[in-house]
CSV table of C-alpha atoms and ligand atoms in Angstrom, one decimal:
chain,number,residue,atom,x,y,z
A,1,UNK,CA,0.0,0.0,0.0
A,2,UNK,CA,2.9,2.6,0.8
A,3,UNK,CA,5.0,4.0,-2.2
A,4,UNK,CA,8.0,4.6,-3.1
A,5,UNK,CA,10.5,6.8,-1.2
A,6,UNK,CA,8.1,8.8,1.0
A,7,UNK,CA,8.7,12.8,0.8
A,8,UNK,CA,8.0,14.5,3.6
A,9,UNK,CA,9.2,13.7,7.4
A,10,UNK,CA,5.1,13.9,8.3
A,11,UNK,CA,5.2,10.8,6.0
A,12,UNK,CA,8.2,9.1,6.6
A,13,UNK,CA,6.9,9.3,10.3
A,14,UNK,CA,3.5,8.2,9.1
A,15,UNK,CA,5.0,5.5,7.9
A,16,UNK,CA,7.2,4.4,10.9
A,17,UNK,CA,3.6,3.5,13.1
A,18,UNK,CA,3.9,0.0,14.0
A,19,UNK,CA,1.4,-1.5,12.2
A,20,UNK,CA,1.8,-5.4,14.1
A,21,UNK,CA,1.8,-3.6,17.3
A,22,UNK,CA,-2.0,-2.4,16.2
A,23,UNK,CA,-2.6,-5.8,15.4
A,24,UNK,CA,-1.8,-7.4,18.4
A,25,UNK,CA,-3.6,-4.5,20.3
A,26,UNK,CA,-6.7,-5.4,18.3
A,27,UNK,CA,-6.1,-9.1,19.2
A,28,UNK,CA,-5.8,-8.2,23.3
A,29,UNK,CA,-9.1,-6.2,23.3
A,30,UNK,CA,-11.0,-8.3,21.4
A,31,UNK,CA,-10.3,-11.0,24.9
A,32,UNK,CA,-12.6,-8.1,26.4
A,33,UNK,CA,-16.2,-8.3,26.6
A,34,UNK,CA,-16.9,-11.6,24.0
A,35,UNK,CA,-20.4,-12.3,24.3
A,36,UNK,CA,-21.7,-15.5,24.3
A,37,UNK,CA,-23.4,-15.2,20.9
A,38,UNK,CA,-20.6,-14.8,19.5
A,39,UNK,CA,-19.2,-10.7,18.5
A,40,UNK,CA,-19.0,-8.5,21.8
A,41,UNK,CA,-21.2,-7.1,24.7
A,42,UNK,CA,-18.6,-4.1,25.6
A,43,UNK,CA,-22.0,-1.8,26.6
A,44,UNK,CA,-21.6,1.4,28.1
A,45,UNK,CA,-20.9,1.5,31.3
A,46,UNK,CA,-21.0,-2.5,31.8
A,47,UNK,CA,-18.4,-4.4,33.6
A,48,UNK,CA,-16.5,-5.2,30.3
A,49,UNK,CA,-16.5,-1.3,29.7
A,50,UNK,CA,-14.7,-1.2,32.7
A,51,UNK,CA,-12.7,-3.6,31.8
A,52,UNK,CA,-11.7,-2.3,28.3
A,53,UNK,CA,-11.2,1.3,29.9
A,54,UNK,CA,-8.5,0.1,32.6
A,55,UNK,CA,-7.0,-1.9,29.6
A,56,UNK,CA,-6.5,1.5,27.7
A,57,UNK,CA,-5.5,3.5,30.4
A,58,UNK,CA,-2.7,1.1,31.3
A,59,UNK,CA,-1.8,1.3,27.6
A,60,UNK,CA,-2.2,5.3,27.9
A,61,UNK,CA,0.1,6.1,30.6
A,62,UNK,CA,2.7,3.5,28.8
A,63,UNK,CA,3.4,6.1,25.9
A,64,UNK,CA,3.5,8.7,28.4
A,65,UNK,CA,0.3,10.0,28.3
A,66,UNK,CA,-1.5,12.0,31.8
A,67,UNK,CA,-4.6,10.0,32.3
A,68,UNK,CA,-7.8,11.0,33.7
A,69,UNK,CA,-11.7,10.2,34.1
A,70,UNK,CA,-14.3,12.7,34.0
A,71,UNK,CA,-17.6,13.1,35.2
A,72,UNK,CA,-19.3,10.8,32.6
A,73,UNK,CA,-16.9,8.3,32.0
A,74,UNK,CA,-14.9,10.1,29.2
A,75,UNK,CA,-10.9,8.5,29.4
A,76,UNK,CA,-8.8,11.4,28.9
A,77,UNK,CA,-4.8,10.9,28.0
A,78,UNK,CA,-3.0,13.9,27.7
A,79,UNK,CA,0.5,14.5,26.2
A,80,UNK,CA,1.7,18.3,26.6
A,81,UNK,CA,3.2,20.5,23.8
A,82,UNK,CA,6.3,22.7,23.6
A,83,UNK,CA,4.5,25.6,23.0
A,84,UNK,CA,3.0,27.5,25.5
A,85,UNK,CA,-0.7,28.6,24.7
A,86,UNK,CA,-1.4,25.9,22.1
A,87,UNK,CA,-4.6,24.5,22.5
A,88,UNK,CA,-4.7,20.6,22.3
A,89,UNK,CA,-5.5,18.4,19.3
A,90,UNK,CA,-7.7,15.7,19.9
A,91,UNK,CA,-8.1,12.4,18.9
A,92,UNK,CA,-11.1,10.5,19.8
A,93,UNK,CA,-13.7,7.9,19.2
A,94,UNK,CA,-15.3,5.0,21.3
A,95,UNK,CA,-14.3,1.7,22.8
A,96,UNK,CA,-18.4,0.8,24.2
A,97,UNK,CA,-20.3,-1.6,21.6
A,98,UNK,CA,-24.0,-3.0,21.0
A,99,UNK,CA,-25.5,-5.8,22.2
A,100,UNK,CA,-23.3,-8.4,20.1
A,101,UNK,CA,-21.6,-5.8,18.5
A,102,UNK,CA,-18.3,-6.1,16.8
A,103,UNK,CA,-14.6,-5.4,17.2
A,104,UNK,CA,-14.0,-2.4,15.3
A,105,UNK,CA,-16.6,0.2,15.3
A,106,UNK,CA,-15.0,2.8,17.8
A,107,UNK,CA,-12.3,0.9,18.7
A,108,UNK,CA,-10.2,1.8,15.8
A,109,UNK,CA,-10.5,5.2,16.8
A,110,UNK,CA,-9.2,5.1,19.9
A,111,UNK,CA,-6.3,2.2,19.0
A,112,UNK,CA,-5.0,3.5,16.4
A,113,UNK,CA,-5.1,7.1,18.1
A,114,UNK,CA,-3.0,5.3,20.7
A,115,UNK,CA,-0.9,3.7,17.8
A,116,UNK,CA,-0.2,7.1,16.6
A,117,UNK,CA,0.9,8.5,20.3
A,118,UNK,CA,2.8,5.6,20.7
A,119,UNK,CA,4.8,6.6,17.9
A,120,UNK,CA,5.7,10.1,18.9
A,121,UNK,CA,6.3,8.6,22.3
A,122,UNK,CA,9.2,6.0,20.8
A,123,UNK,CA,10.3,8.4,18.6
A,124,UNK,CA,10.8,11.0,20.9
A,125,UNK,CA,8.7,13.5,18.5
A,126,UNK,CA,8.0,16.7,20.2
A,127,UNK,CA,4.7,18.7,19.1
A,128,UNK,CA,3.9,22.0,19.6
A,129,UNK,CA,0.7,21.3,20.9
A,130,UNK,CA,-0.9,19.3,23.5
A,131,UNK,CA,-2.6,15.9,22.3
A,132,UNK,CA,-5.7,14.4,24.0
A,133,UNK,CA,-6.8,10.8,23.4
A,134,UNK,CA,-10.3,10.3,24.1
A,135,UNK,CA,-12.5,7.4,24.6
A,136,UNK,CA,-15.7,8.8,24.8
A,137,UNK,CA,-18.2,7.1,27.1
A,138,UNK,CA,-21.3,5.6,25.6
A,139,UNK,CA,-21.6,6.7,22.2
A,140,UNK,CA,-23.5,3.9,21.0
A,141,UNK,CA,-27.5,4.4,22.0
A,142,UNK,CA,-27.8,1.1,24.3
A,143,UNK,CA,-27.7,4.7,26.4
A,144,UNK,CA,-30.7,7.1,25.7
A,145,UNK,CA,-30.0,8.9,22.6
A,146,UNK,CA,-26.0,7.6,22.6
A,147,UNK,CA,-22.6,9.9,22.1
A,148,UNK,CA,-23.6,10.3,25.7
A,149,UNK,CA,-19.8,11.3,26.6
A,150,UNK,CA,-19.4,13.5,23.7
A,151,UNK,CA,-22.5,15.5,24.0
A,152,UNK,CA,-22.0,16.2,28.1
A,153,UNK,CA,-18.2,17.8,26.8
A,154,UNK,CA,-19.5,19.8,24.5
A,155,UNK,CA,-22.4,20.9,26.3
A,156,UNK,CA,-25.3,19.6,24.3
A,157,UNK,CA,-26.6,17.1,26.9
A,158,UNK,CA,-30.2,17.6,27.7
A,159,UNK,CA,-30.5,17.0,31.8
A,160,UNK,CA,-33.9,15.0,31.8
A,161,UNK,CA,-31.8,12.4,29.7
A,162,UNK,CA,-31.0,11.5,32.9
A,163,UNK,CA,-33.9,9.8,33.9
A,164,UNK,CA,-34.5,8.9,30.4
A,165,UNK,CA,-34.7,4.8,30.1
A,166,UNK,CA,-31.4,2.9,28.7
A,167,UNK,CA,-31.6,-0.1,26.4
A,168,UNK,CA,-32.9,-2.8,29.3
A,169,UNK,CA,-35.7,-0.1,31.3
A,170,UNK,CA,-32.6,0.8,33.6
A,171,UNK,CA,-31.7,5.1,33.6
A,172,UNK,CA,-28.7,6.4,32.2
A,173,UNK,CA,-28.0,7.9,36.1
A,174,UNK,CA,-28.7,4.4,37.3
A,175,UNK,CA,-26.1,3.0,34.7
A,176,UNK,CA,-23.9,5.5,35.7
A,177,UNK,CA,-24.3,5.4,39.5
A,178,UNK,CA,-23.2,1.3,38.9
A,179,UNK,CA,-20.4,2.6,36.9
A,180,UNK,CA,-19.1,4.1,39.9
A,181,UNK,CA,-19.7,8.1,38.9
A,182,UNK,CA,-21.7,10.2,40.2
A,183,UNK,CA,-24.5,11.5,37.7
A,184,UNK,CA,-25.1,15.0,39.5
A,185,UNK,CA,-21.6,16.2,38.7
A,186,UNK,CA,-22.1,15.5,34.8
A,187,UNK,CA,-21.9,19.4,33.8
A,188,UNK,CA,-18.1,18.5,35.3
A,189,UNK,CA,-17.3,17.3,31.8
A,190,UNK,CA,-17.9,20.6,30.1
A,191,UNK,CA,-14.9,21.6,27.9
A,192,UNK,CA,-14.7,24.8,26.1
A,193,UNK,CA,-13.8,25.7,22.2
A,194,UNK,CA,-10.7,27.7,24.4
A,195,UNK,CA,-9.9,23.6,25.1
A,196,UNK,CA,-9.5,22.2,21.4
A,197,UNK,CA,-8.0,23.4,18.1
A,198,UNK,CA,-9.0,20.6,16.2
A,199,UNK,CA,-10.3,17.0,16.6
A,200,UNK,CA,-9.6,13.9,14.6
A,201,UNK,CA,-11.4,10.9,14.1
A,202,UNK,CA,-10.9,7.3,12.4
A,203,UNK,CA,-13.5,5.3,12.3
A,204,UNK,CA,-14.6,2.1,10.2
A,205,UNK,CA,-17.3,3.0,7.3
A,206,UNK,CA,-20.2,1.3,8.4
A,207,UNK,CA,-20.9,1.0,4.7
A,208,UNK,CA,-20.1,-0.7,1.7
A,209,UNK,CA,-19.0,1.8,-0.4
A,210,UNK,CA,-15.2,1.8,0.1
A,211,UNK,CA,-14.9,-1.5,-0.4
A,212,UNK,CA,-16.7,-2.0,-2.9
A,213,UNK,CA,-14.9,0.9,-4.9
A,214,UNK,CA,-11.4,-0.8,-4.0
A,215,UNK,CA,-10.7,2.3,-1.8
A,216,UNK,CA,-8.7,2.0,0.9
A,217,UNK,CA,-9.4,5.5,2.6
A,218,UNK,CA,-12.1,7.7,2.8
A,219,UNK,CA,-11.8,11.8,3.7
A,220,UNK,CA,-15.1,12.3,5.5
A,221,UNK,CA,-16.6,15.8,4.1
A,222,UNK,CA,-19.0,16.0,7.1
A,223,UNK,CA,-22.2,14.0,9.2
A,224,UNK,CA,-25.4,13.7,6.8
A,225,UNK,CA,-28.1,16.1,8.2
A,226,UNK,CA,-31.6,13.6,9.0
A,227,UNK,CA,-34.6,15.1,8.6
A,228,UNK,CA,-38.0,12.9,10.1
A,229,UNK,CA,-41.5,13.5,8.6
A,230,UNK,CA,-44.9,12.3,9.9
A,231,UNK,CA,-47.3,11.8,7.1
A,232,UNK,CA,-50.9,10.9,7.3
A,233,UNK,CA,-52.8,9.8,4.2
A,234,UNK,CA,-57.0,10.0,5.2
A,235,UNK,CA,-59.5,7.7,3.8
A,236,UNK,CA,-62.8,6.4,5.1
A,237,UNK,CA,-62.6,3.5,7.2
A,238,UNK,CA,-65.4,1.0,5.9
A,239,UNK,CA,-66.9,-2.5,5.5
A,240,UNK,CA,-64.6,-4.1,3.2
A,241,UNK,CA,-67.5,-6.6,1.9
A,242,UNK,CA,-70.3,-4.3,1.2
A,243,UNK,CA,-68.6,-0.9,-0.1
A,244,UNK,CA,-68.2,-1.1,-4.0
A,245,UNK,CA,-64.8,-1.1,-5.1
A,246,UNK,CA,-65.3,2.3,-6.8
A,247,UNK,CA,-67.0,3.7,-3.8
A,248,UNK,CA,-63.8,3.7,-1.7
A,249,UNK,CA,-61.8,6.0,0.1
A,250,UNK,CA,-58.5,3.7,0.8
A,251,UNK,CA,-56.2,5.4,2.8
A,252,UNK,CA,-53.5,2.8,2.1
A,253,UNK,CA,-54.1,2.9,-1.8
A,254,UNK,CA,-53.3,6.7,-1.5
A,255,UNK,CA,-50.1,5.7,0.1
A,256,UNK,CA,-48.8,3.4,-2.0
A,257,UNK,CA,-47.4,5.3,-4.9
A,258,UNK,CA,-46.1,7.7,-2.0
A,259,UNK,CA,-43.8,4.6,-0.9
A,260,UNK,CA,-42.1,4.7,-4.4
A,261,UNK,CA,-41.8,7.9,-4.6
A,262,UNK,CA,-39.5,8.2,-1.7
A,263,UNK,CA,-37.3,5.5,-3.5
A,264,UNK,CA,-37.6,8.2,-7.0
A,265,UNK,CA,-37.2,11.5,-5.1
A,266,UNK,CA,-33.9,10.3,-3.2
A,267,UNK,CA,-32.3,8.7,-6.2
A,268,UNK,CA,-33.5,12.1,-8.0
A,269,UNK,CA,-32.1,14.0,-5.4
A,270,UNK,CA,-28.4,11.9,-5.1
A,271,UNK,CA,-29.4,11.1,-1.2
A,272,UNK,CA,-30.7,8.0,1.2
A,273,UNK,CA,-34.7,8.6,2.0
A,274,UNK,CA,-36.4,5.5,4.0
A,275,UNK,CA,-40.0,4.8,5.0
A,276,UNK,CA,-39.4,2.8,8.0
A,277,UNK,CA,-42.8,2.8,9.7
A,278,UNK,CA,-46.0,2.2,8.3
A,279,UNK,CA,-49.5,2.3,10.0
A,280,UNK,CA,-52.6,1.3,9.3
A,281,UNK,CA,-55.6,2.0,11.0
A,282,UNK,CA,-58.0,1.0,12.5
A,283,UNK,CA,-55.7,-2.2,11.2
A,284,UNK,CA,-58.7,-5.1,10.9
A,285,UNK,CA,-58.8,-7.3,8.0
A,286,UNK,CA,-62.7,-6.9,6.8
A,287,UNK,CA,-62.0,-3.2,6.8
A,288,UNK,CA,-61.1,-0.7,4.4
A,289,UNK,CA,-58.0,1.3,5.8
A,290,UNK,CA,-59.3,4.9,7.3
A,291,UNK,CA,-55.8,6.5,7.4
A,292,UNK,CA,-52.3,5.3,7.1
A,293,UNK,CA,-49.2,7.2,9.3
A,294,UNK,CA,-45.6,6.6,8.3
A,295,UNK,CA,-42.5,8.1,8.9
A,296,UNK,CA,-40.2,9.1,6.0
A,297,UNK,CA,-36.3,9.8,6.7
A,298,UNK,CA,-33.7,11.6,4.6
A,299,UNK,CA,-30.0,11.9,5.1
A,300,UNK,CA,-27.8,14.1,2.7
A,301,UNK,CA,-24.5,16.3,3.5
A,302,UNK,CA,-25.7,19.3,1.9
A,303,UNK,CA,-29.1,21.5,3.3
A,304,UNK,CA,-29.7,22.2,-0.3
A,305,UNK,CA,-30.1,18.4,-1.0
A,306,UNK,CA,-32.7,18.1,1.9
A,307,UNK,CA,-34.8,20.9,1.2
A,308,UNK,CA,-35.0,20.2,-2.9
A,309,UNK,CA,-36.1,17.0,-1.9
A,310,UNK,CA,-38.5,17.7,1.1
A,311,UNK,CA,-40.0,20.1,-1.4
A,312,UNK,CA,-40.8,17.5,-3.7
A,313,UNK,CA,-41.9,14.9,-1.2
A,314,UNK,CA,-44.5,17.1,0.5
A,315,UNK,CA,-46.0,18.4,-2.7
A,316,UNK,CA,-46.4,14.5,-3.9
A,317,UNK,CA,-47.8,13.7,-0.5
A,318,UNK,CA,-50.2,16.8,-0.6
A,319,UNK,CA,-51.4,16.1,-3.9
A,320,UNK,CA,-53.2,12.9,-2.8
A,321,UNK,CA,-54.6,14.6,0.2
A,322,UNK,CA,-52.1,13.4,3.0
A,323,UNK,CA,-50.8,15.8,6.3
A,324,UNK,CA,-47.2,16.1,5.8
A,325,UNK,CA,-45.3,17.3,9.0
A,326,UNK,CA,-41.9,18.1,9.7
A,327,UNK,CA,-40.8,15.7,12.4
A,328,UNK,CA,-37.0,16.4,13.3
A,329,UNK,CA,-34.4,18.4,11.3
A,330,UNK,CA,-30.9,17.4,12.5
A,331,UNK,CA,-27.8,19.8,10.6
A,332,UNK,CA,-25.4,18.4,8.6
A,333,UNK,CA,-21.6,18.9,10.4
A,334,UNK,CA,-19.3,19.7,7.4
A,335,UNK,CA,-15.4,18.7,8.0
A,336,UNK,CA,-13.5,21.7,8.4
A,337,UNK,CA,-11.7,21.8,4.9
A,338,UNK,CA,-8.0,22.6,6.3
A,339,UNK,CA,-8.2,19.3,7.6
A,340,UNK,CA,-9.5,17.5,5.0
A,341,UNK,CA,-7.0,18.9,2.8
A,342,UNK,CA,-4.0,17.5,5.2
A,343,UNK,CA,-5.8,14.4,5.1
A,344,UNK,CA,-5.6,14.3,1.5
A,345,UNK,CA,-2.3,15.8,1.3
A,346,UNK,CA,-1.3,13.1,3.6
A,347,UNK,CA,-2.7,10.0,1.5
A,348,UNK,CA,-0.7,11.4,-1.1
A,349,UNK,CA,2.3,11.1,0.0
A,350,UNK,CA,2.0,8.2,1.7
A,351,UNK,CA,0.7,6.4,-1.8
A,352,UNK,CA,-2.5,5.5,-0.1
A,353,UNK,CA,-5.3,6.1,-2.6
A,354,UNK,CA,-8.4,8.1,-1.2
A,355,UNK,CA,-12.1,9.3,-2.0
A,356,UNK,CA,-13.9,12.2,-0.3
A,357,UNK,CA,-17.3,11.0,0.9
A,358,UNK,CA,-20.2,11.4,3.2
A,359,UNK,CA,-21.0,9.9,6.8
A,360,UNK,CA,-24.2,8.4,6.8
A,361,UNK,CA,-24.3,7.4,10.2
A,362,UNK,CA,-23.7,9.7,13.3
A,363,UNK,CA,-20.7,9.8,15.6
A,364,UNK,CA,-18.9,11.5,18.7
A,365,UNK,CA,-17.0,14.0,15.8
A,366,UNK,CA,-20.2,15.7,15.0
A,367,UNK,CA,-20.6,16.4,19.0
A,368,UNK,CA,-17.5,17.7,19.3
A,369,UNK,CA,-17.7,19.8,15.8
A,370,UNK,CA,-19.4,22.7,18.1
A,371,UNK,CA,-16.2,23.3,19.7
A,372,UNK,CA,-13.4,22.4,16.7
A,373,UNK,CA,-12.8,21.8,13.5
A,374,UNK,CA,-12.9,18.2,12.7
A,375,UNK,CA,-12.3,15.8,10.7
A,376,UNK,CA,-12.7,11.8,9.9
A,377,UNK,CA,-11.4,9.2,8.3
A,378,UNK,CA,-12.8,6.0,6.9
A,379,UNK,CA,-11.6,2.6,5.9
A,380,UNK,CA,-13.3,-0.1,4.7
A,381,UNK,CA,-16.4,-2.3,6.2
A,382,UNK,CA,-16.1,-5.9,4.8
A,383,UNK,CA,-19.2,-6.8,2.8
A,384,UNK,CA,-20.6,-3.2,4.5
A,385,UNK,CA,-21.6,-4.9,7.5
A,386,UNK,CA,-21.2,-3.1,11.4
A,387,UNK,CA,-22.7,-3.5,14.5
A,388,UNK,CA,-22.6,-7.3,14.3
A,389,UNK,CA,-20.2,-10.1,15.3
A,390,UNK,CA,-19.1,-10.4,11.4
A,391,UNK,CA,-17.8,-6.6,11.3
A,392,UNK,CA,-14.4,-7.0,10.2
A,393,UNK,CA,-11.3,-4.4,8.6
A,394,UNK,CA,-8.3,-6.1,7.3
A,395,UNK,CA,-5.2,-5.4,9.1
A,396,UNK,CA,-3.3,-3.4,6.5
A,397,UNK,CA,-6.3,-1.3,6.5
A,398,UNK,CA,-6.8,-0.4,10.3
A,399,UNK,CA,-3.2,0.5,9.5
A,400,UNK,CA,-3.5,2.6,6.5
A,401,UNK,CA,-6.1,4.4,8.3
A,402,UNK,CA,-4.1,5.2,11.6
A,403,UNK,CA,-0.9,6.4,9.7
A,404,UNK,CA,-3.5,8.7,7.4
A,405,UNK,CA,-4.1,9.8,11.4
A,406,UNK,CA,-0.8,10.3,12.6
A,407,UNK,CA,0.2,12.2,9.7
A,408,UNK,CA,-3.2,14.5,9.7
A,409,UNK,CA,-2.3,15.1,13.5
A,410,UNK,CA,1.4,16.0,12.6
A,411,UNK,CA,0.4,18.2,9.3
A,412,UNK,CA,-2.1,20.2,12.2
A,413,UNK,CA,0.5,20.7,14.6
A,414,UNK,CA,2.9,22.3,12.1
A,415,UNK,CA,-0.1,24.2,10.6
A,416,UNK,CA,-2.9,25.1,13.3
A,417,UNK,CA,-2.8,27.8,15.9
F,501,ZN,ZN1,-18.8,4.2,16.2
């Protein structure tokens, strides 16, 4: 995968991170939290958590690093810079699964983060500013909403999620009282923008697109916005043996095209749009449906894309006489384009062939995002497949992705305030 002669000392550093030591940090966690069902049960704030945590921070304070918990759970290493004022660069992602999860989904993140301090730490590299690896604590959403840690640093934690119910009817401040923290301190893990001049995160794809393009890196151009709608079609509920067929009001047979049309507009449109609810009521066999409800989804990077598209979808759903309401309207988070460019520059030199692309799926960078610049990377999903005992990314390719990472982080230092 590497080149020739590498250029630049970024990438002959790059190039010096030791990919079998990632490998046989892989191999040690994946001893922690095996479930029985085969894949891993490392969920937030579980025994194994606990267990994969005290791994890293033993492996944390071996390259050096100052190691501390905060009021959620967040592992914090920190490695100081040589000059003063510099505000930290920080790498991060999650080590906490699902419910027979996999191996990879977070935990490259926070490995090869630890792959790329190890580095500087053996090579006795001196940056100008401080680094901070962070494992953030319960990202995935076994806990109420997930990115859990994330959210309560950068301030975007609601306080009733509190009491709001986890995965198995338990709290997320009962989870964390058996954790061992104290949920009333939580606003404890408030940083500020003052905190962080940029944030970096690798991350497996979650997709199949990567893979099946023969691409072994992707330069993530930002978090798709998701935008929910409601949408009610009305008919006249009625005796499905005695009404004449051309005497009907169907709700359902009004909502029918409407199901292909999402499949149209999105493809139209160049984005993902999903129905994945439908209801039909009053839901009896002998009668006529009275009124269908189902949610639509869409996901795209740019606003432009999502309203073109809403625009389109409710005047479809209006003309056959349905309610069309906006649910939700989550923001896209763009990558901050001085780091995608390093990121490019990087893969570059280092021979490693790259496309930019979208995140489809949400993660702890788009928390942080309100308080740096960030920016991802991707590498590849085999056969697409995460959150599941099969997810899998070939060695060479977790290692690809961390030295794309180290060199990113050493292109920021040099550049960044
Ligand atoms: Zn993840």
């Amino acid at each position: 995968m590497l080149g020739s002669a590498p250029q630049s000392e970024t990438a002959r550093l790059a190039a010096l991170l030791d990919g079998p030591r990632l490998e046989r940090d892989f191999a040690a966690f994946a001893e922690i939290g095996r479930s029985a069902a085969g894949g891993y049960d490392r969920i937030a704030y579980s025994p194994a958590d606990r267990e994969a945590r005290n791994w890293l921070i033993l492996e944390m304070r071996a390259v050096g690093l100052d190691v501390r918990e905060d009021a959620v759970g967040n592992i914090i290493g920190r490695r100081e810079g040589s000059e003063a004022g510099c505000k930290a660069i920080a790498i991060g992602s999650h080590t906490d699964s699902v419910p027979s999860g996999g191996n990879y989904d977070g935990v490259l993140g926070v490995l090869g983060g630890l792959a790329c301090l190890r580095t500087l730490h053996d090579r006795h590299v001196q940056l100008r500013h401080p680094v901070e690896l962070i494992d953030f604590a319960a990202e995935e959403a076994t806990m109420p909403g997930g990115t859990v840690g994330s959210r309560a640093m950068a301030g975007l934690l609601p306080p009733e999620l509190l009491d709001a119910k986890a995965f198995d009817g338990q709290t997320l401040a009962e989870h964390m009282r058996a954790f061992g923290l104290d949920p009333a301190q939580w606003r404890r893990a408030r940083r500020q923008a003052k905190d962080f001049s940029a944030y970096l995160e690798l991350h497996i794809e979650q997709g199949g697109v990567l893979e099946a393009e023969g691409i072994p890196v992707g330069v993530v151009a930002g978090i798709v916005g998701i935008r929910r709608y409601a949408v009610t079609f009305h008919g006249i509920a009625n005796h499905a043996g005695t009404t004449p067929m051309a005497a009907r009001k169907d709700a359902l047979v009004f909502a029918a095209p409407f199901i292909g049309e999402v499949q149209r507009i999105a493809i139209a449109h160049g984005i993902v749009g999903t129905i994945g609810t439908l209801q039909i009521f009053p839901a009896a066999p002998s009668v006529i449906p009275g009124q269908v409800r189902l949610d639509v989804e869409i996901r795209a990077i740019s606003e432009t894309l999502l309203d073109g598209a809403e625009a389109e979808l409710r005047s479809v759903a209006e003309r056959s006489g349905a309610t069309f309401t906006a649910v939700s309207d989550k923001h896209p988070v763009r990558s901050a384009p001085g780091i995608m460019h390093h990121m490019t520059k990087v893969c570059a030199e280092l021979g490693i062939v790259q496309k930019t692309m979208p995140s489809g799926a949400g993660h702890d960078a788009m928390c942080i995002a309100t308080l740096a610049p960030q920016g991802m990377i991707f590498v590849p999903s085999r056969a697409g497949i995460s959150h599941a005992p099969e997810e899998f990314t070939e060695p060479e390719q977790c290692v690809a992705g961390a030295r794309v990472l180290l060199g990113t982080l050493l292109e920021v230092d040099a550049t960044f305030a």
